[in-house]
C-alpha positions as semicolon CSV with decimal commas, in nm:
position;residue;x (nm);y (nm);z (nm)
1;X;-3,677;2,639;-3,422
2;X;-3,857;2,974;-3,464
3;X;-4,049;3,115;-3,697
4;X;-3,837;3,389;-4,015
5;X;-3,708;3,300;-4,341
6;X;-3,686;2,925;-4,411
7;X;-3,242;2,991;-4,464
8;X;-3,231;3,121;-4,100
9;X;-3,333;2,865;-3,877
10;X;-3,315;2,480;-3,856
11;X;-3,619;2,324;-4,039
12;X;-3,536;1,915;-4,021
13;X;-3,163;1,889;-3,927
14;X;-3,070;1,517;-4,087
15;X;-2,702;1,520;-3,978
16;X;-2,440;1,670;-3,796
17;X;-2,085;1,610;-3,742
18;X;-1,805;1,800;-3,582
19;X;-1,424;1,814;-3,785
20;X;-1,084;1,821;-3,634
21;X;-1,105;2,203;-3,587
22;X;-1,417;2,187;-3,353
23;X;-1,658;2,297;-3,603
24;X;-1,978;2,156;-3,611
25;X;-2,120;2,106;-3,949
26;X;-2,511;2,087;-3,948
27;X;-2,700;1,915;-4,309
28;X;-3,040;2,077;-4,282
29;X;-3,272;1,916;-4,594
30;X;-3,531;2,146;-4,501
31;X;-3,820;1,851;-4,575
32;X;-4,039;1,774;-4,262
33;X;-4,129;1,406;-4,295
34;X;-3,944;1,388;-4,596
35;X;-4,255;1,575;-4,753
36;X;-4,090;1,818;-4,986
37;X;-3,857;2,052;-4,907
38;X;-3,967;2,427;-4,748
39;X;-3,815;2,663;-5,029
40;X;-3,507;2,849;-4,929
41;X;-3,442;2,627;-4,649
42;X;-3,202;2,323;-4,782
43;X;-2,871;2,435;-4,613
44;X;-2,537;2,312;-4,433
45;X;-2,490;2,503;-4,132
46;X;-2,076;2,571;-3,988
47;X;-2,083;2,652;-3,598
48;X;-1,782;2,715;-3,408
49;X;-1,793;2,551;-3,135
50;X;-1,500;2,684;-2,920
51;X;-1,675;3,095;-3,005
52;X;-2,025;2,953;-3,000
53;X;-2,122;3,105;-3,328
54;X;-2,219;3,078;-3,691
55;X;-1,919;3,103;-3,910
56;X;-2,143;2,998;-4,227
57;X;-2,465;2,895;-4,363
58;X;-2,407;2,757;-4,714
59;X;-2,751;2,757;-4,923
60;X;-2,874;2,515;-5,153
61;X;-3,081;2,628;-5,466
62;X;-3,339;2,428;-5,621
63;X;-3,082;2,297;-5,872
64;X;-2,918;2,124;-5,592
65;X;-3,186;2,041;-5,388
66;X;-3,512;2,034;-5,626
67;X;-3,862;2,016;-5,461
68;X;-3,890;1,635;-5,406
69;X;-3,553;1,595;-5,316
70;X;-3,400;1,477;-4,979
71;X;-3,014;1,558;-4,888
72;X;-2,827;1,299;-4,707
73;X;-2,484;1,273;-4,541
């Protein structure tokens, strides 16, 4: 973790799982302690693992992930 905008680090990863293309797919709820979530941090995360990058973050609004909410694999 370091510190930046809340969409471009890890806040509370809650699962991760990696597909038949080695890409690891990271669920970030963005709620510490399942406290509320940090706005603009609620994400899931694509890393290729074979280049050892970021191919996507994928953001999720308020209207997916409202203020009390908790995403779950």
């Amino acid at each position: 973790n370091r510190l930046g905008p809340a969409g471009s680090h890890f806040i509370c990863v809650q699962s991760v799982v990696v597909d038949d293309q080695d890409n690891l797919w990271v669920l970030d709820p963005a709620s510490p302690k399942m406290q509320g979530i940090v706005k603009g941090g609620p994400k899931l995360v694509e890393i290729d693992l074979r280049a050892n990058q970021v191919m996507q973050t994928i953001p999720f609004g308020e209207d997916i992930a409202p203020a009390k909410s908790y995403l779950n694999d």
